[in-house]
Short mmCIF file of C-alpha atoms in Angstrom, two decimals:
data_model
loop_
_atom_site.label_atom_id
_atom_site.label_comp_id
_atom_site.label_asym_id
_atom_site.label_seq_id
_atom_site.Cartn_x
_atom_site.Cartn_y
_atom_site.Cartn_z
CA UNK A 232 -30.91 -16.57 32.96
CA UNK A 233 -27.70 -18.57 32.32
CA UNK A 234 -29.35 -20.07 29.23
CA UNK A 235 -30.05 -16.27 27.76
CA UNK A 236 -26.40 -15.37 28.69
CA UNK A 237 -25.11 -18.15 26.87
CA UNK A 238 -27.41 -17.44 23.80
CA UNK A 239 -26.19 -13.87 24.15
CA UNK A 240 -22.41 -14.86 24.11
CA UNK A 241 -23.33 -17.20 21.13
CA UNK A 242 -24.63 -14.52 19.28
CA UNK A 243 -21.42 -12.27 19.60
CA UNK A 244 -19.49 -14.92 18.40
CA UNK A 245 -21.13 -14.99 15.68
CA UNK A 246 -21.13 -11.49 14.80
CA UNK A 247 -17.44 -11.57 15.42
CA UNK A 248 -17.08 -13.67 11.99
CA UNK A 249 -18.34 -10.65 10.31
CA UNK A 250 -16.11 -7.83 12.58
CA UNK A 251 -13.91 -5.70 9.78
CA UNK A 252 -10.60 -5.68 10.30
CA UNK A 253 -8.65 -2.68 10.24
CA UNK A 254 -5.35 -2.25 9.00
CA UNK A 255 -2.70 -0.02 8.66
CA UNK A 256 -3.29 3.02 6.25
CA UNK A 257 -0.57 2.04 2.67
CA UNK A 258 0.75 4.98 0.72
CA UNK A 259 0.58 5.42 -2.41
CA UNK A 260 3.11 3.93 -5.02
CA UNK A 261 5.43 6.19 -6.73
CA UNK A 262 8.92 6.63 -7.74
CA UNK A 263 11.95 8.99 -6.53
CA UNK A 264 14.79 9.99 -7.97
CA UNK A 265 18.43 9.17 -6.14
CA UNK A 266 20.71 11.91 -5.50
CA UNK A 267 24.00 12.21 -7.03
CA UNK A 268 26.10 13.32 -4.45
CA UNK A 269 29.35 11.16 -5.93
CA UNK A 270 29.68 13.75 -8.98
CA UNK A 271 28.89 16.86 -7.39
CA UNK A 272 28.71 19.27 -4.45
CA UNK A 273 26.74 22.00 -4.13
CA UNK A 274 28.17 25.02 -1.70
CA UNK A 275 25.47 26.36 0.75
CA UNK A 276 25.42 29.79 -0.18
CA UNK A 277 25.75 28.89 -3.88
CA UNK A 278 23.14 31.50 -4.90
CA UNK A 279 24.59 34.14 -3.24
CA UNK A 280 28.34 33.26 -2.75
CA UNK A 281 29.53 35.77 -5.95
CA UNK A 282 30.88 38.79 -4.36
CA UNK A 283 31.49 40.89 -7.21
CA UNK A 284 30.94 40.99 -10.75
CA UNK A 285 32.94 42.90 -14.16
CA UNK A 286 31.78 43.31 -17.14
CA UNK A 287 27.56 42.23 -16.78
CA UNK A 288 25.25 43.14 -14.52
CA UNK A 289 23.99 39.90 -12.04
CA UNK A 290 20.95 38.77 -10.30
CA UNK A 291 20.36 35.85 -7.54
CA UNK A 292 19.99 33.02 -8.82
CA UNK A 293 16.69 30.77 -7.41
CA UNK A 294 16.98 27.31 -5.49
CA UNK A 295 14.88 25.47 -8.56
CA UNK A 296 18.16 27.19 -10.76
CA UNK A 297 20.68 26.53 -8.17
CA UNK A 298 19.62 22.95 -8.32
CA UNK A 299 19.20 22.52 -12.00
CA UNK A 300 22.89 23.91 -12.40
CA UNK A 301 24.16 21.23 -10.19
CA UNK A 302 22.29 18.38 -12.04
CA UNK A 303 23.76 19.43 -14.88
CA UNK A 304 27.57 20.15 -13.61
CA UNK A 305 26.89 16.19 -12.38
CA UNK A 306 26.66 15.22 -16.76
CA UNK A 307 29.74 17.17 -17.37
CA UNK A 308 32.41 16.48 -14.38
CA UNK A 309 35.17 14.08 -15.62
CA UNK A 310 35.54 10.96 -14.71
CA UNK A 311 37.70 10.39 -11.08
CA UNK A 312 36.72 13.73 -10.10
CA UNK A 313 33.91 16.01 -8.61
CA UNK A 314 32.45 19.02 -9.23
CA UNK A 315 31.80 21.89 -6.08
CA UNK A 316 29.73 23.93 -7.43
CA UNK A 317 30.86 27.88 -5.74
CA UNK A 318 28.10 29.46 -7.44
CA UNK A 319 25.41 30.33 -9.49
CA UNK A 320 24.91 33.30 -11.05
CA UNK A 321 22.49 34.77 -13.49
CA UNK A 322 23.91 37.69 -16.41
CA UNK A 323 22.94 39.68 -17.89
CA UNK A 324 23.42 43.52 -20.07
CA UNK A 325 26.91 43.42 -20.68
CA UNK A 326 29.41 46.42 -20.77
CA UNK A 327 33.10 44.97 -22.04
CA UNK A 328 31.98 43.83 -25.38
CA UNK A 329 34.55 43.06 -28.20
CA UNK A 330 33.42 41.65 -31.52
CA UNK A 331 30.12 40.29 -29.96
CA UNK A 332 31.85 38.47 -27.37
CA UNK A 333 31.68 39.55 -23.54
CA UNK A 334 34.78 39.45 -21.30
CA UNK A 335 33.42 38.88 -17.59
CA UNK A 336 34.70 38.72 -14.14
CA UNK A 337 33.42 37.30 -10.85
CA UNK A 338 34.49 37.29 -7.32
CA UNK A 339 33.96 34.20 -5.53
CA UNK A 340 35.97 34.08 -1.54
CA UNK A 341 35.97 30.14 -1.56
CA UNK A 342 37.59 29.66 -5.07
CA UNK A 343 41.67 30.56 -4.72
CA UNK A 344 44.37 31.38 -7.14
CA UNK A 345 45.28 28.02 -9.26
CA UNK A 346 42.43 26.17 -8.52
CA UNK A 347 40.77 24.24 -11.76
CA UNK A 348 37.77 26.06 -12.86
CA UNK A 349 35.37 25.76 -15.37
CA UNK A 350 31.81 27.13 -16.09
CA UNK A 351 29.08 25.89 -17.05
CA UNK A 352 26.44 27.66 -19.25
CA UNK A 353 22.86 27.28 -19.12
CA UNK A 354 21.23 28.29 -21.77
CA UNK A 355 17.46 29.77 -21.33
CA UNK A 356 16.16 26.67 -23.42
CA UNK A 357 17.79 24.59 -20.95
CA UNK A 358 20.96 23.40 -23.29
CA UNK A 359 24.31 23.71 -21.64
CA UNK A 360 27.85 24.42 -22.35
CA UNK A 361 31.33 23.76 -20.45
CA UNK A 362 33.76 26.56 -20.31
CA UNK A 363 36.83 25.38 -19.63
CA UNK A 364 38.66 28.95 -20.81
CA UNK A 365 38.67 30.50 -17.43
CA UNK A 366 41.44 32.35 -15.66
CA UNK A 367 42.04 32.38 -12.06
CA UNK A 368 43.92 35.81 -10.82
CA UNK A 369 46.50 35.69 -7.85
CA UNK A 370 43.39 37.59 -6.58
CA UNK A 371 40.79 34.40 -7.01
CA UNK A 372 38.90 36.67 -9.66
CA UNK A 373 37.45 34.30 -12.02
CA UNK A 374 37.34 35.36 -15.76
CA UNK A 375 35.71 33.96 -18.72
CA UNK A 376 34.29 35.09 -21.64
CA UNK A 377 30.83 34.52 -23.16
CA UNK A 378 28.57 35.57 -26.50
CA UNK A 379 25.47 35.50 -24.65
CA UNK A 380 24.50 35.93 -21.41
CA UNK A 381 21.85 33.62 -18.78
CA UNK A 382 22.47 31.53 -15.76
CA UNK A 383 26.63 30.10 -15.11
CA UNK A 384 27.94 27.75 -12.99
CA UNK A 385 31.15 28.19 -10.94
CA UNK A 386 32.59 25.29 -10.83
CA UNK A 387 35.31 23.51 -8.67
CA UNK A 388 36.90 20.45 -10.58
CA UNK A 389 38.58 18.14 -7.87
CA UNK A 390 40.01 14.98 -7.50
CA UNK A 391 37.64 12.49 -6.09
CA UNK A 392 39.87 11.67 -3.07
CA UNK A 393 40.03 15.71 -2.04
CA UNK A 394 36.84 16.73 -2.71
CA UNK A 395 36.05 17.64 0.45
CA UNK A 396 39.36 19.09 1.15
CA UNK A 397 38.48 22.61 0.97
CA UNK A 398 37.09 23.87 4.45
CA UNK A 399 35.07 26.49 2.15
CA UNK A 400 32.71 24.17 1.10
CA UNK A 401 29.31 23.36 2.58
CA UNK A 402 28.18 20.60 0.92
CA UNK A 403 24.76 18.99 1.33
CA UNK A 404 22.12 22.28 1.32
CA UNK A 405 20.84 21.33 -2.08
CA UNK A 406 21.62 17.72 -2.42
CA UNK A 407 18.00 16.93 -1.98
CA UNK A 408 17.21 18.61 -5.33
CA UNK A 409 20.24 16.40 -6.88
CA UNK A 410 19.13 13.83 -9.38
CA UNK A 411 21.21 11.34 -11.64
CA UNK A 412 21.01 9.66 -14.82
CA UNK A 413 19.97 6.30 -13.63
CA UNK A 414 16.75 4.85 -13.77
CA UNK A 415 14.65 5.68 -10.35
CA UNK A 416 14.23 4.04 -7.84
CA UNK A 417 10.74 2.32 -7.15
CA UNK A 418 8.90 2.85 -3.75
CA UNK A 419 7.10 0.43 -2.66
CA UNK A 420 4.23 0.52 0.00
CA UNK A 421 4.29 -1.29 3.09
CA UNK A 422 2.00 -4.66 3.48
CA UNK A 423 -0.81 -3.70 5.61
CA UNK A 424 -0.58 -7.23 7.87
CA UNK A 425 0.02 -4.74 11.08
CA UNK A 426 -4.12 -5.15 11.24
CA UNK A 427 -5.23 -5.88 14.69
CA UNK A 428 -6.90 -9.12 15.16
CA UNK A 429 -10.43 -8.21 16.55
CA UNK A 430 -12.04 -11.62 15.57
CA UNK A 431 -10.03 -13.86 16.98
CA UNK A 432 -9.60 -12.37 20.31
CA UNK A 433 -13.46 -11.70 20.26
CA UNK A 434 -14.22 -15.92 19.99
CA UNK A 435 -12.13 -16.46 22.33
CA UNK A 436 -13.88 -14.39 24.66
CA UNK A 437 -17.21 -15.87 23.72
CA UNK A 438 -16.67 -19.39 23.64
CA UNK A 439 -14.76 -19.23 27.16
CA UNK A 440 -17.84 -17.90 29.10
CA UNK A 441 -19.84 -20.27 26.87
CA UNK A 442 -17.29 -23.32 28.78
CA UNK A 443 -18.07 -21.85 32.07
CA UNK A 444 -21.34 -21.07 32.05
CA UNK A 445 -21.98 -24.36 31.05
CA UNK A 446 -20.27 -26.47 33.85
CA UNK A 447 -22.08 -23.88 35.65
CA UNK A 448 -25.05 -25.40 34.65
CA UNK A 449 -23.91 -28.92 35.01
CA UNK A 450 -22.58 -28.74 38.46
CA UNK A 451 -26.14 -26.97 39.69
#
């Protein structure tokens, strides 16, 4: 009996060499893009945050637009200072036209008299242009004028060091869509030597009641 035991324990051993070992499932290698959150801020209710509008008519801008806007205020900030972007708006059928060139107003609570403005026009091709001829009214109505109308930026231009002076902002909500210029950054996957160790402990096993069943056998 103690012989077949030990032939038995033998045997496992044996198929122990052979056990598959299982380790930890990788995922796949890809590459992200980092945000840019050192050019620009992106208010939380950026796509609906215009209050009023003179001179077009306006719809609300999307989250994809809302982030694309921001992406490409990041390009066009000057150097030492940020960009908080109030708004995004899209325009459209305009109704103070003067030589083919639209005068429009928009109402925007967190932007104040004397703040630096500019907006930023995107294009429907995806080209862009900075408007820095804005007006700010004692009233914080915002007006600029434009020959054609599609999405526009609000834009915030502040020194680096009081960017995030203005209670008014709420940065962060879209930062995840935020992407900058640099190259991206490589993720890697995880090495898979978390693999539990079935052989090993398996031998062990064996070749101890191999040992005893032997001096077993001896001391009988």
């Amino acid at each position: 009996m103690k012989k077949k035991f030990i032939s038995v324990l033998t045997a496992l051993m044996v198929l122990s060499m052979s056990t598959t070992v299982f380790g930890a499932n990788s995922p796949s290698t890809g590459t992200t893009d980092p945000v840019n959150t050192e050019k620009v801020e992106v208010a939380a209710d950026a796509a609906t945050a215009v209050t009023a509008v003179e001179g077009a008519t306006a719809t609300t801008a999307t989250e994809a637009e809302v982030a694309d806007a921001a992406n490409k205020v990041a390009a066009v900030v000057e150097d030492g200072y940020k960009g908080n972007v109030a708004a995004v708006i899209k325009l459209d059928t305009p109704t103070n036209v003067t030589d083919g060139v639209a005068t429009v107003s928009v109402t925007v609570p967190s932007i104040k008299a004397g703040a630096s403005i500019f907006v930023l026009h995107i294009h429907d091709d995806g080209t862009y242009e900075k408007i820095t001829d804005v007006t700010v009214g004692a009233d914080g109505k915002i007006t600029f004028k434009v020959a054609n109308f599609s999405t526009f930026a609000i834009v915030e231009q502040v020194a680096v060091t009081t960017a995030s002076a203005d209670p008014g902002y709420q940065p962060g909500t879209y930062d995840k869509y935020l992407t900058s210029n640099t190259d991206a950054a490589e993720v890697t996957s995880p090495k898979t030597a978390d693999a539990f160790a079935f052989m090993p402990i398996l031998a062990v096993i064996c070749l101890a009641g191999v040992v005893v069943c032997t001096r077993r056998v001896k001391f009988n």
